[in-house]
Short mmCIF file of C-alpha atoms in Angstrom, two decimals:
data_model
loop_
_atom_site.label_atom_id
_atom_site.label_comp_id
_atom_site.label_asym_id
_atom_site.label_seq_id
_atom_site.Cartn_x
_atom_site.Cartn_y
_atom_site.Cartn_z
CA MET A 111 20.67 26.16 -21.32
CA SER A 112 18.75 28.11 -18.66
CA ASP A 113 17.50 30.75 -21.24
CA PRO A 114 15.03 29.23 -23.38
CA ALA A 115 15.37 31.79 -26.20
CA LYS A 116 18.74 30.53 -26.96
CA ALA A 117 17.44 27.00 -27.95
CA THR A 118 19.39 26.62 -31.22
CA VAL A 119 17.90 23.34 -32.37
CA LYS A 120 14.39 23.03 -33.63
CA THR A 121 13.82 20.91 -36.38
CA PRO A 122 10.55 19.44 -37.96
CA ALA A 123 11.45 16.23 -36.58
CA SER A 124 11.17 17.67 -33.37
CA GLN A 125 7.60 19.07 -33.55
CA PRO A 126 4.77 16.67 -32.04
CA ARG A 127 3.78 14.05 -34.23
CA GLU A 128 0.31 12.99 -35.23
CA HIS A 129 -0.91 9.70 -34.36
CA GLY A 130 1.88 9.31 -31.76
CA VAL A 131 1.50 6.50 -29.22
CA ILE A 132 2.15 9.56 -26.73
CA GLU A 133 0.84 13.02 -27.38
CA VAL A 134 1.40 15.77 -24.63
CA SER A 135 0.32 19.34 -25.46
CA ASP A 136 0.58 22.53 -23.59
CA LEU A 137 0.75 20.60 -20.53
CA VAL A 138 0.54 22.75 -17.18
CA VAL A 139 1.02 21.03 -13.77
CA ARG A 140 0.88 22.57 -10.55
CA TYR A 141 2.04 21.23 -7.02
CA GLY A 142 -0.15 23.84 -4.99
CA ALA A 143 1.39 27.27 -5.77
CA ALA A 144 4.43 25.72 -7.20
CA THR A 145 4.13 25.27 -11.22
CA ALA A 146 6.25 22.00 -12.26
CA LEU A 147 5.39 22.06 -15.84
CA GLN A 148 4.54 25.00 -17.70
CA GLY A 149 2.87 24.57 -21.53
CA VAL A 150 5.10 21.34 -22.15
CA SER A 151 4.55 19.48 -25.68
CA LEU A 152 5.85 16.32 -26.62
CA SER A 153 5.11 13.36 -28.84
CA VAL A 154 6.34 9.82 -28.98
CA GLY A 155 5.45 7.94 -32.43
CA ALA A 156 4.84 4.11 -32.52
CA GLY A 157 8.08 2.01 -32.46
CA GLU A 158 10.14 5.29 -31.58
CA MET A 159 12.69 5.84 -28.93
CA VAL A 160 12.71 9.08 -27.77
CA ALA A 161 14.60 10.75 -24.92
CA LEU A 162 13.53 13.33 -22.16
CA VAL A 163 16.46 14.88 -20.55
CA GLY A 164 17.21 17.78 -18.21
CA PRO A 165 18.65 18.47 -14.87
CA ASN A 166 17.25 17.45 -11.33
CA GLY A 167 14.04 19.37 -10.73
CA ALA A 168 13.17 20.03 -14.31
CA GLY A 169 9.75 18.12 -14.18
CA LYS A 170 10.78 15.17 -16.11
CA SER A 171 9.51 12.69 -13.47
CA THR A 172 6.31 14.86 -13.09
CA LEU A 173 5.72 14.56 -16.90
CA VAL A 174 5.70 10.96 -16.83
CA ASP A 175 3.78 10.73 -13.46
CA THR A 176 0.97 12.64 -15.60
CA LEU A 177 1.30 10.11 -18.45
CA SER A 178 0.52 7.27 -16.02
CA ARG A 179 -2.15 9.32 -14.21
CA VAL A 180 -0.29 9.45 -10.76
CA VAL A 181 -0.56 13.20 -11.37
CA ARG A 182 -3.46 15.15 -12.56
CA PRO A 183 -2.72 18.36 -15.17
CA ALA A 184 -3.92 21.79 -14.33
CA SER A 185 -4.47 22.12 -18.14
CA GLY A 186 -3.45 20.67 -21.18
CA HIS A 187 -3.35 17.25 -22.72
CA ALA A 188 -1.19 14.07 -21.81
CA ARG A 189 -2.67 11.28 -24.20
CA VAL A 190 -1.48 7.83 -24.54
CA LYS A 191 -2.93 5.48 -27.34
CA GLY A 192 -2.68 1.99 -26.28
CA ARG A 193 -0.95 0.93 -23.03
CA LEU A 194 1.66 2.83 -21.33
CA ALA A 195 3.86 1.17 -18.64
CA HIS A 196 6.03 3.19 -16.15
CA VAL A 197 9.32 2.18 -14.78
CA PRO A 198 9.69 4.70 -11.80
CA GLU A 199 12.62 6.65 -10.73
CA GLY A 200 14.63 4.43 -7.96
CA ARG A 201 12.85 1.47 -9.16
CA GLN A 202 9.99 1.80 -6.45
CA LEU A 203 9.65 -1.80 -6.00
CA PHE A 204 7.02 -3.57 -3.37
CA GLY A 205 10.26 -4.83 -1.31
CA GLU A 206 8.04 -6.99 0.99
CA LEU A 207 6.81 -9.13 -1.96
CA SER A 208 9.06 -11.84 -4.00
CA VAL A 209 10.18 -10.82 -7.58
CA GLU A 210 7.48 -13.04 -9.05
CA ASP A 211 4.74 -10.92 -6.84
CA ASN A 212 6.04 -7.72 -7.92
CA LEU A 213 5.78 -9.12 -11.68
CA ARG A 214 2.27 -10.20 -11.15
CA ILE A 215 1.18 -6.99 -9.38
CA GLY A 216 2.51 -5.32 -12.59
CA ALA A 217 -0.31 -6.99 -14.58
CA TRP A 218 -3.01 -5.16 -12.27
CA GLY A 219 -6.22 -5.11 -14.02
CA GLN A 220 -5.36 -7.88 -16.73
CA ARG A 221 -6.46 -11.44 -16.61
CA ASP A 222 -3.27 -12.91 -17.92
CA ARG A 223 -0.62 -12.75 -14.99
CA ASP A 224 1.69 -15.35 -16.17
CA PRO A 225 5.05 -13.83 -15.98
CA GLU A 226 6.83 -16.57 -18.37
CA PRO A 227 6.80 -13.83 -21.37
CA VAL A 228 8.65 -11.61 -19.35
CA TYR A 229 11.09 -14.34 -18.43
CA GLU A 230 11.80 -14.92 -21.84
CA VAL A 231 12.62 -11.26 -22.33
CA LEU A 232 14.62 -10.94 -19.18
CA PRO A 233 15.84 -14.77 -18.37
CA ASP A 234 17.96 -13.56 -15.12
CA LEU A 235 14.57 -12.76 -13.58
CA ARG A 236 13.68 -16.28 -13.37
CA ASP A 237 16.97 -16.88 -11.11
CA PHE A 238 15.59 -15.02 -8.43
CA ALA A 239 12.10 -15.12 -8.95
CA ARG A 240 11.45 -16.27 -5.22
CA ARG A 241 13.60 -13.83 -3.46
CA LYS A 242 12.27 -10.71 -1.66
CA ALA A 243 12.73 -7.58 -4.04
CA ALA A 244 14.04 -5.51 -1.30
CA ALA A 245 17.12 -8.02 -0.94
CA LEU A 246 18.43 -7.62 -4.31
CA SER A 247 21.11 -5.58 -5.77
CA GLY A 248 20.38 -2.28 -7.52
CA GLY A 249 20.83 -3.76 -11.09
CA GLN A 250 18.56 -6.64 -10.39
CA GLN A 251 15.83 -4.37 -8.68
CA GLN A 252 15.89 -2.08 -12.02
CA MET A 253 15.53 -5.49 -14.23
CA VAL A 254 12.50 -6.31 -12.05
CA ALA A 255 10.99 -2.93 -12.38
CA ILE A 256 11.53 -3.18 -16.33
CA GLY A 257 9.95 -6.58 -15.79
CA ARG A 258 6.95 -5.53 -13.94
CA ALA A 259 6.55 -2.66 -16.40
CA LEU A 260 6.27 -5.68 -19.22
CA MET A 261 3.74 -7.44 -17.21
CA ALA A 262 1.11 -4.73 -18.72
CA ARG A 263 1.86 -5.70 -22.03
CA PRO A 264 2.40 -2.33 -22.87
CA ASP A 265 2.57 -0.39 -26.37
CA VAL A 266 5.10 2.13 -24.64
CA ILE A 267 7.33 2.07 -21.79
CA ALA A 268 8.35 5.18 -19.89
CA VAL A 269 11.76 4.58 -18.16
CA ASP A 270 12.61 6.98 -15.84
CA GLU A 271 16.08 7.22 -14.64
CA LEU A 272 17.46 3.94 -16.13
CA SER A 273 21.05 4.55 -15.22
CA LEU A 274 20.55 6.01 -11.91
CA GLY A 275 22.90 4.72 -9.28
CA LEU A 276 23.83 1.55 -11.32
CA ALA A 277 27.53 0.57 -12.66
CA PRO A 278 28.28 1.28 -16.29
CA LYS A 279 28.27 -2.41 -17.17
CA VAL A 280 24.64 -3.10 -15.66
CA VAL A 281 23.46 0.38 -17.69
CA SER A 282 24.93 -1.06 -20.59
CA ASP A 283 23.04 -4.38 -20.37
CA LEU A 284 19.72 -2.94 -19.44
CA ALA A 285 20.10 -0.54 -22.30
CA ALA A 286 20.46 -3.69 -24.78
CA HIS A 287 17.38 -5.08 -23.48
CA LEU A 288 15.44 -1.83 -24.08
CA ARG A 289 17.01 -1.69 -27.81
CA THR A 290 15.83 -5.23 -28.02
CA LEU A 291 12.21 -4.49 -26.94
CA ASN A 292 11.89 -1.73 -29.25
CA SER A 293 13.79 -3.21 -32.34
CA GLU A 294 12.38 -6.68 -32.13
CA ARG A 295 8.92 -6.07 -30.40
CA GLY A 296 8.04 -2.60 -31.94
CA MET A 297 7.58 -1.28 -28.30
CA ALA A 298 8.24 2.60 -28.21
CA VAL A 299 10.24 3.92 -25.58
CA LEU A 300 10.28 7.16 -23.53
CA LEU A 301 13.42 7.27 -21.85
CA ILE A 302 13.72 9.75 -18.95
CA GLU A 303 17.52 10.62 -18.31
CA GLN A 304 20.19 12.94 -16.55
CA ASN A 305 22.64 10.79 -18.29
CA ALA A 306 22.23 12.72 -22.03
CA ARG A 307 25.21 10.80 -23.20
CA LEU A 308 23.05 7.53 -22.59
CA ALA A 309 19.62 9.05 -23.90
CA PHE A 310 21.53 10.15 -27.07
CA GLU A 311 23.10 6.71 -27.60
CA LEU A 312 19.73 4.99 -27.30
CA CYS A 313 17.33 7.11 -28.92
CA SER A 314 16.70 8.92 -32.11
CA ARG A 315 14.96 12.14 -30.90
CA ALA A 316 15.20 14.01 -27.64
CA TYR A 317 13.53 16.78 -25.50
CA VAL A 318 15.20 18.87 -23.15
CA LEU A 319 13.36 20.20 -20.32
CA GLU A 320 14.54 22.85 -17.87
CA ALA A 321 12.70 24.25 -15.11
CA GLY A 322 9.31 22.99 -16.39
CA ARG A 323 9.63 24.25 -19.86
CA MET A 324 10.49 22.32 -23.04
CA VAL A 325 13.70 24.51 -24.20
CA VAL A 326 14.96 22.75 -27.08
CA SER A 327 14.24 19.41 -29.17
CA GLY A 328 15.57 17.69 -32.19
CA SER A 329 17.21 14.69 -33.35
CA CYS A 330 19.77 13.17 -31.00
CA GLU A 331 22.49 13.55 -33.60
CA GLU A 332 21.65 17.41 -33.93
CA LEU A 333 21.31 17.90 -30.18
CA ALA A 334 24.88 16.20 -29.82
CA ARG A 335 26.51 18.77 -32.17
CA SER A 336 24.71 21.68 -30.58
CA ASN A 337 27.47 23.48 -28.47
CA GLU A 338 25.03 24.51 -25.63
CA VAL A 339 23.48 21.13 -25.28
CA ALA A 340 27.22 19.66 -25.14
CA ARG A 341 28.44 22.03 -22.77
CA ALA A 342 25.50 21.61 -20.59
CA TYR A 343 24.73 17.84 -20.66
CA LEU A 344 27.75 16.29 -22.38
CA GLY A 345 30.64 17.47 -20.45
CA GLY A 346 31.74 20.25 -22.43
CA GLY A 347 32.69 19.05 -25.98
CA THR A 348 30.07 18.41 -28.56
CA GLY A 349 29.13 14.93 -28.71
CA ASP A 350 30.79 14.18 -32.11
CA GLU A 351 32.34 11.12 -30.47
CA LEU A 352 28.71 9.81 -30.04
CA MET B 232 -2.74 -25.02 39.71
CA THR B 233 -6.22 -25.52 37.92
CA GLN B 234 -7.45 -22.50 39.18
CA PHE B 235 -4.38 -20.92 37.61
CA LEU B 236 -5.08 -22.61 34.33
CA MET B 237 -8.57 -21.74 34.40
CA PHE B 238 -7.76 -17.92 34.55
CA LEU B 239 -4.80 -18.42 32.41
CA ILE B 240 -7.56 -19.77 29.42
CA ASN B 241 -10.06 -16.95 30.35
CA GLY B 242 -7.05 -14.56 29.91
CA ILE B 243 -6.22 -16.06 26.82
CA ALA B 244 -9.83 -15.65 25.45
CA ILE B 245 -10.13 -12.12 26.70
CA GLY B 246 -6.95 -11.19 24.91
CA CYS B 247 -7.93 -13.13 21.85
CA GLY B 248 -10.74 -10.28 21.68
CA PHE B 249 -8.24 -7.47 21.85
CA ALA B 250 -6.26 -9.19 19.19
CA LEU B 251 -9.10 -9.34 16.99
CA VAL B 252 -9.67 -5.37 17.88
CA GLY B 253 -5.78 -4.86 17.28
CA SER B 254 -5.72 -7.00 13.97
CA GLY B 255 -8.36 -4.32 12.51
CA LEU B 256 -6.01 -1.39 13.40
CA VAL B 257 -3.16 -3.42 11.88
CA ALA B 258 -4.90 -3.99 8.74
CA VAL B 259 -5.99 -0.34 8.22
CA TYR B 260 -2.64 1.00 9.41
CA ARG B 261 -0.53 -1.23 6.99
CA ILE B 262 -2.38 -0.03 4.07
CA THR B 263 -3.26 3.36 4.82
CA GLY B 264 -1.06 4.69 7.45
CA VAL B 265 -4.02 5.80 9.62
CA VAL B 266 -4.43 4.94 13.07
CA ASN B 267 -8.02 4.12 13.31
CA PHE B 268 -9.50 5.09 16.55
CA ALA B 269 -13.12 4.10 15.59
CA GLN B 270 -11.85 0.50 15.45
CA GLY B 271 -13.43 -0.01 18.81
CA MET B 272 -16.68 1.48 17.40
CA PHE B 273 -16.92 -1.26 14.85
CA ALA B 274 -17.00 -4.02 17.29
CA VAL B 275 -19.56 -1.98 19.49
CA VAL B 276 -21.91 -1.51 16.46
CA ALA B 277 -21.71 -5.32 15.43
CA ALA B 278 -22.46 -6.42 19.38
CA LEU B 279 -25.43 -4.25 19.64
CA SER B 280 -26.64 -5.23 16.02
CA ALA B 281 -26.45 -8.96 16.89
CA THR B 282 -28.55 -8.02 20.05
CA SER B 283 -31.20 -6.54 17.75
CA PHE B 284 -31.12 -9.46 15.37
CA VAL B 285 -31.29 -11.92 17.70
CA ALA B 286 -34.35 -10.01 19.55
CA MET B 287 -35.94 -9.79 16.00
CA GLY B 288 -35.89 -13.35 15.79
CA VAL B 289 -33.17 -14.18 13.65
CA TRP B 290 -31.17 -17.42 14.29
CA HIS B 291 -27.93 -17.23 16.32
CA GLY B 292 -25.02 -17.71 13.88
CA LEU B 293 -26.91 -15.75 11.08
CA ALA B 294 -27.55 -13.34 13.54
CA GLU B 295 -23.76 -12.93 14.13
CA LEU B 296 -22.93 -13.07 10.55
CA MET B 297 -25.25 -10.23 9.82
CA ALA B 298 -23.85 -8.16 12.69
CA ILE B 299 -20.24 -8.75 11.46
CA SER B 300 -21.60 -7.31 7.99
CA VAL B 301 -22.89 -4.29 9.67
CA GLY B 302 -19.28 -3.85 11.39
CA GLY B 303 -17.48 -4.14 7.78
CA LEU B 304 -20.28 -1.64 6.52
CA ALA B 305 -19.28 0.73 9.42
CA GLY B 306 -15.72 0.16 8.62
CA LEU B 307 -16.35 0.93 5.13
CA ILE B 308 -18.36 4.19 5.82
CA THR B 309 -15.53 5.49 7.97
CA GLY B 310 -12.93 4.47 5.41
CA VAL B 311 -14.90 6.69 2.91
CA ILE B 312 -15.02 9.54 5.14
CA ALA B 313 -11.75 9.31 6.69
CA VAL B 314 -9.55 8.55 3.34
CA GLY B 315 -12.07 9.11 0.70
CA LYS B 316 -10.76 12.43 -0.55
CA ARG B 317 -7.40 12.28 -2.55
CA GLY B 318 -4.35 13.29 -0.69
CA THR B 319 -5.77 13.21 2.66
CA GLN B 320 -2.74 13.05 5.01
CA PRO B 321 -2.82 10.19 7.62
CA LEU B 322 -2.85 12.65 10.60
CA THR B 323 -5.94 14.19 9.31
CA ALA B 324 -7.53 11.06 8.78
CA LEU B 325 -7.13 9.95 12.11
CA LEU B 326 -8.60 12.85 13.49
CA VAL B 327 -11.77 12.45 11.24
CA THR B 328 -11.61 8.58 12.55
CA LEU B 329 -11.91 10.01 16.17
CA ALA B 330 -14.78 12.25 15.17
CA VAL B 331 -16.49 9.48 13.46
CA GLY B 332 -16.16 7.44 16.90
CA PHE B 333 -17.97 10.12 18.74
CA LEU B 334 -20.56 10.64 16.15
CA ALA B 335 -21.44 6.93 16.37
CA TYR B 336 -22.20 7.34 20.10
CA ALA B 337 -24.92 9.48 19.26
CA VAL B 338 -26.42 6.98 16.54
CA GLU B 339 -25.94 4.26 18.77
CA VAL B 340 -27.59 5.93 21.78
CA LEU B 341 -30.45 6.71 19.42
CA ILE B 342 -31.01 3.44 18.04
CA TRP B 343 -29.86 1.10 21.29
CA GLY B 344 -30.21 3.58 24.29
CA GLU B 345 -27.68 4.14 27.09
CA ASN B 346 -28.23 0.75 28.86
CA PRO B 347 -25.61 -2.07 28.27
CA ARG B 348 -27.03 -5.28 26.49
CA SER B 349 -25.83 -8.88 26.51
CA LEU B 350 -25.74 -11.37 23.85
CA ALA B 351 -26.53 -15.23 24.57
CA GLY B 352 -23.38 -17.13 23.76
CA LEU B 353 -22.58 -20.86 23.95
CA ASP B 354 -23.88 -22.37 27.39
CA GLY B 355 -22.25 -24.54 29.89
CA ARG B 356 -18.50 -25.35 30.66
CA ALA B 357 -16.14 -27.85 29.11
CA GLU B 358 -13.09 -29.53 30.32
CA LEU B 359 -9.96 -28.88 28.92
CA MET B 360 -6.95 -31.06 30.43
CA GLY B 361 -9.29 -31.36 33.55
CA VAL B 362 -9.60 -27.69 33.65
CA PRO B 363 -13.10 -26.44 33.32
CA VAL B 364 -13.83 -23.70 30.77
CA GLN B 365 -16.72 -21.75 29.72
CA ARG B 366 -17.58 -22.78 25.98
CA GLN B 367 -17.77 -19.23 24.97
CA TYR B 368 -14.17 -18.72 25.94
CA LEU B 369 -13.12 -21.76 23.87
CA LEU B 370 -15.31 -20.43 20.72
CA VAL B 371 -13.51 -16.93 21.09
CA ILE B 372 -9.92 -18.64 20.89
CA ALA B 373 -10.96 -21.05 18.15
CA VAL B 374 -12.43 -18.34 16.01
CA THR B 375 -9.61 -16.14 16.88
CA VAL B 376 -7.13 -18.81 15.70
CA VAL B 377 -9.14 -19.48 12.40
CA VAL B 378 -9.07 -15.56 11.58
CA PHE B 379 -5.66 -15.29 12.27
CA VAL B 380 -4.99 -18.12 9.79
CA LEU B 381 -7.22 -16.84 7.08
CA LEU B 382 -5.84 -13.21 7.41
CA TRP B 383 -2.42 -14.71 7.12
CA LEU B 384 -3.37 -16.82 4.00
CA PHE B 385 -5.23 -13.91 2.35
CA PHE B 386 -2.40 -11.28 2.65
CA SER B 387 0.26 -14.00 1.67
CA ARG B 388 -1.65 -16.23 -0.95
CA THR B 389 -4.37 -14.22 -2.68
CA TYR B 390 -3.50 -11.62 -5.27
CA LEU B 391 -5.76 -9.06 -3.74
CA GLY B 392 -4.02 -9.56 -0.41
CA LYS B 393 -0.61 -9.12 -2.05
CA ALA B 394 -1.89 -6.05 -3.96
CA LEU B 395 -2.94 -4.68 -0.46
CA THR B 396 0.49 -5.41 0.78
CA ALA B 397 1.60 -3.61 -2.21
CA CYS B 398 -0.16 -0.48 -1.55
CA ALA B 399 1.35 -0.70 2.10
CA SER B 400 4.92 -1.25 0.81
CA ASN B 401 4.79 1.64 -1.58
CA PRO B 402 1.65 3.47 -2.28
CA TYR B 403 3.28 5.46 -5.27
CA ALA B 404 4.51 2.16 -7.10
CA ALA B 405 1.06 0.95 -6.60
CA ARG B 406 -0.61 3.87 -8.33
CA VAL B 407 2.21 3.54 -11.11
CA VAL B 408 0.91 -0.17 -12.00
CA GLY B 409 -2.60 1.27 -11.95
CA ILE B 410 -3.93 0.24 -8.63
CA ASP B 411 -6.59 2.38 -7.19
CA VAL B 412 -4.85 3.18 -3.88
CA THR B 413 -8.02 4.89 -2.44
CA ARG B 414 -10.42 2.09 -3.14
CA MET B 415 -7.57 -0.39 -1.64
CA ALA B 416 -7.86 1.66 1.51
CA PHE B 417 -11.67 1.44 1.76
CA ILE B 418 -11.39 -2.21 1.42
CA ALA B 419 -8.86 -2.14 4.25
CA PHE B 420 -11.20 -0.23 6.38
CA ALA B 421 -14.10 -2.75 5.66
CA LEU B 422 -11.77 -5.35 6.42
CA GLY B 423 -11.01 -3.60 9.79
CA GLY B 424 -14.74 -3.46 10.48
CA VAL B 425 -15.20 -7.12 9.91
CA LEU B 426 -12.33 -7.78 12.25
CA GLY B 427 -13.89 -5.55 14.62
CA GLY B 428 -17.14 -6.91 14.02
CA ILE B 429 -15.92 -10.53 14.98
CA ALA B 430 -14.38 -9.05 18.08
CA GLY B 431 -17.59 -7.62 19.11
CA VAL B 432 -20.03 -10.60 18.67
CA LEU B 433 -17.60 -12.80 20.25
CA ILE B 434 -17.12 -10.33 23.54
CA ALA B 435 -20.90 -9.59 23.74
CA PRO B 436 -21.63 -12.92 25.49
CA LEU B 437 -18.92 -12.52 27.85
CA ARG B 438 -19.64 -8.84 28.93
CA PRO B 439 -22.44 -6.35 28.58
CA VAL B 440 -21.83 -3.86 25.69
CA SER B 441 -22.79 -0.25 25.42
CA PHE B 442 -22.17 2.67 23.42
CA ASP B 443 -19.12 3.66 25.41
CA THR B 444 -17.48 -0.03 25.57
CA ASP B 445 -15.42 1.04 22.63
CA VAL B 446 -12.99 2.90 24.96
CA SER B 447 -11.66 -0.19 26.67
CA LEU B 448 -11.75 -2.10 23.36
CA ILE B 449 -9.65 0.46 21.65
CA VAL B 450 -7.10 0.73 24.52
CA GLY B 451 -6.56 -3.14 24.68
CA GLY B 452 -6.79 -3.34 20.70
CA PHE B 453 -4.02 -0.81 20.59
CA ALA B 454 -1.86 -2.03 22.95
CA ALA B 455 -2.15 -5.64 21.12
CA ALA B 456 -1.54 -3.58 17.74
CA ILE B 457 1.78 -1.48 18.97
CA PHE B 458 3.07 -4.77 20.62
CA GLY B 459 3.60 -5.67 16.78
CA GLY B 460 4.46 -2.09 15.63
CA LEU B 461 0.96 -1.55 14.25
CA THR B 462 2.07 -3.67 11.16
CA ARG B 463 2.09 -7.06 12.03
CA PRO B 464 -0.95 -9.20 12.70
CA MET B 465 0.72 -12.16 14.47
CA MET B 466 2.55 -9.81 17.19
CA ALA B 467 -0.74 -8.15 17.27
CA LEU B 468 -2.22 -11.69 18.68
CA LEU B 469 0.84 -12.27 20.91
CA GLY B 470 0.23 -8.77 22.28
CA GLY B 471 -3.50 -9.31 22.93
CA VAL B 472 -2.95 -12.67 24.53
CA LEU B 473 -0.21 -11.45 26.79
CA LEU B 474 -2.65 -8.30 27.67
CA GLY B 475 -5.71 -10.48 28.43
CA ILE B 476 -3.73 -12.87 30.64
CA THR B 477 -2.39 -9.61 32.51
CA GLU B 478 -5.78 -8.36 33.05
CA VAL B 479 -7.34 -11.58 34.24
CA MET B 480 -4.53 -12.40 36.43
CA ILE B 481 -4.44 -9.00 38.18
CA GLN B 482 -8.41 -9.49 38.69
CA ALA B 483 -7.93 -12.80 40.05
CA TYR B 484 -4.89 -12.33 42.26
CA GLY B 485 -5.02 -8.58 42.77
CA ASN B 486 -7.60 -5.78 42.74
CA ALA B 487 -10.19 -6.04 40.07
CA SER B 488 -10.37 -2.23 39.68
CA PHE B 489 -6.79 -2.15 38.67
CA ALA B 490 -7.18 -4.37 35.62
CA THR B 491 -7.75 -1.27 33.20
CA MET B 492 -5.01 0.59 34.67
CA GLY B 493 -2.95 -2.97 34.14
CA SER B 494 -3.75 -2.64 30.56
CA LEU B 495 -2.78 0.88 30.28
CA VAL B 496 0.81 0.34 32.07
CA PHE B 497 1.15 -2.53 29.55
CA LEU B 498 0.46 -0.22 26.77
CA LEU B 499 3.02 2.25 28.35
CA VAL B 500 5.53 -0.17 28.68
CA ILE B 501 5.20 -1.54 24.99
CA MET B 502 5.36 1.97 23.79
CA ILE B 503 8.60 2.67 25.88
CA TRP B 504 9.88 -0.39 24.44
CA GLN B 505 9.25 0.36 21.07
CA ALA B 506 10.68 3.70 21.48
CA THR B 507 13.90 2.48 22.31
CA ARG B 508 14.03 0.14 19.65
CA ARG B 509 13.63 2.56 17.04
CA PRO B 510 13.21 6.08 16.75
CA THR B 511 9.61 5.69 15.80
CA VAL B 512 7.03 3.16 15.06
CA HIS B 513 7.10 2.61 11.53
CA LYS B 514 5.97 -0.01 8.76
CA GLU B 515 7.66 -3.25 8.47
CA SER B 516 7.14 -6.67 6.99
CA VAL B 517 4.64 -9.00 8.30
#
């Protein structure tokens, strides 16, 4: 997957869509002299679940940091229609604050800071609402990070490395929550994952980012059947078993 | 024994002044990671402003409040200069605060001259458990207690205080949820200015203040703040009080000229103690 010219899957479905909740076109991001993203385009439609996969250092987190305006682009566009909430890589909670305070801070800039709607979606959070975020397990912290993002009442949620450092059972539970948010609430999801198997299971479309360039994109079914994608991200065999 | 208790209360009052300066350092460091060497200047500017307001005929109380506001404004301006540019590193900002402190000397000399100025405080003495104590000392202690309680309530009970703690805890995550971390840093500097200003107007009746008084204030304030690892206001209060008592006892039972040296030794001992407890002074919870 190192040579963009070898990209084999490029379907109409993979093209940036008009009127998406996320529209990224020809995005270039630089950190000093280093180019993190070079001419990247991507779209996420309303109510869609889209994956962004790629190895470490590909620029996946930079892309979502640009969407949430933590990083400024050098050129190109990264537009979000409606409200985007970002679950950052490594959870990034406010460890000194309680779980409930973490949730309330997630509603920064909004009048309604009542965490009750989030407790309805993620009822387990209620059990450790008073505990300091730093004292929770990795899975609990990831749940708080998702809850904090939901406090912004987003139209689209970008989840950076949902599975990082978590047990398969925990990942499965969290993935189920994301599916519910998508199917029952119509919330669009951009899932940034190194675990392509998980990403392809959850999402309908995916983009593959390598060394700051989008090398291939398409429906997850097609990508999973691609030998090159399978070799690079699915441990060798094609993803027919998906 | 009465004399010892009198010195003890005086020491606590002096230490409260250091603690207030130190708490300003803590407020700025917790949120921005910057050691603000202009913190002593806020106290000096507020004290000198108070003398001017009183000279202009403004009532006591109101003059002090106005002077504290000037201290807050000085803090805000220092914050804008030190961390206003996105991406400024804490070490760069530290050097900027040092430069702002020196620049302030010129402004202070231009406005108030080089001679020390005094501010009238509470007159007379009161008896505390049979110990005669200057009313101004009691005022300093009472105000400091109120300020630290308010500070604790602010950081632990208010949404803005928790957001400031969030910025200190994880600036990246704070940006992710949409908090303008630079603006919060300005608030931290303004808060530091207010705390320095309170220290200034409380100390001015106890000792004459001139443009270079900030050096002794910042040494004492830094010693107090470092006692709490630059992050814990309540430990800064304890450190300031211990330092104040040490200084007064050296003056009372030793040689007054060794008092400043005593605070420097106190600072050195704390820094060595901190260094042996952990590799570097780092952020901790309150």
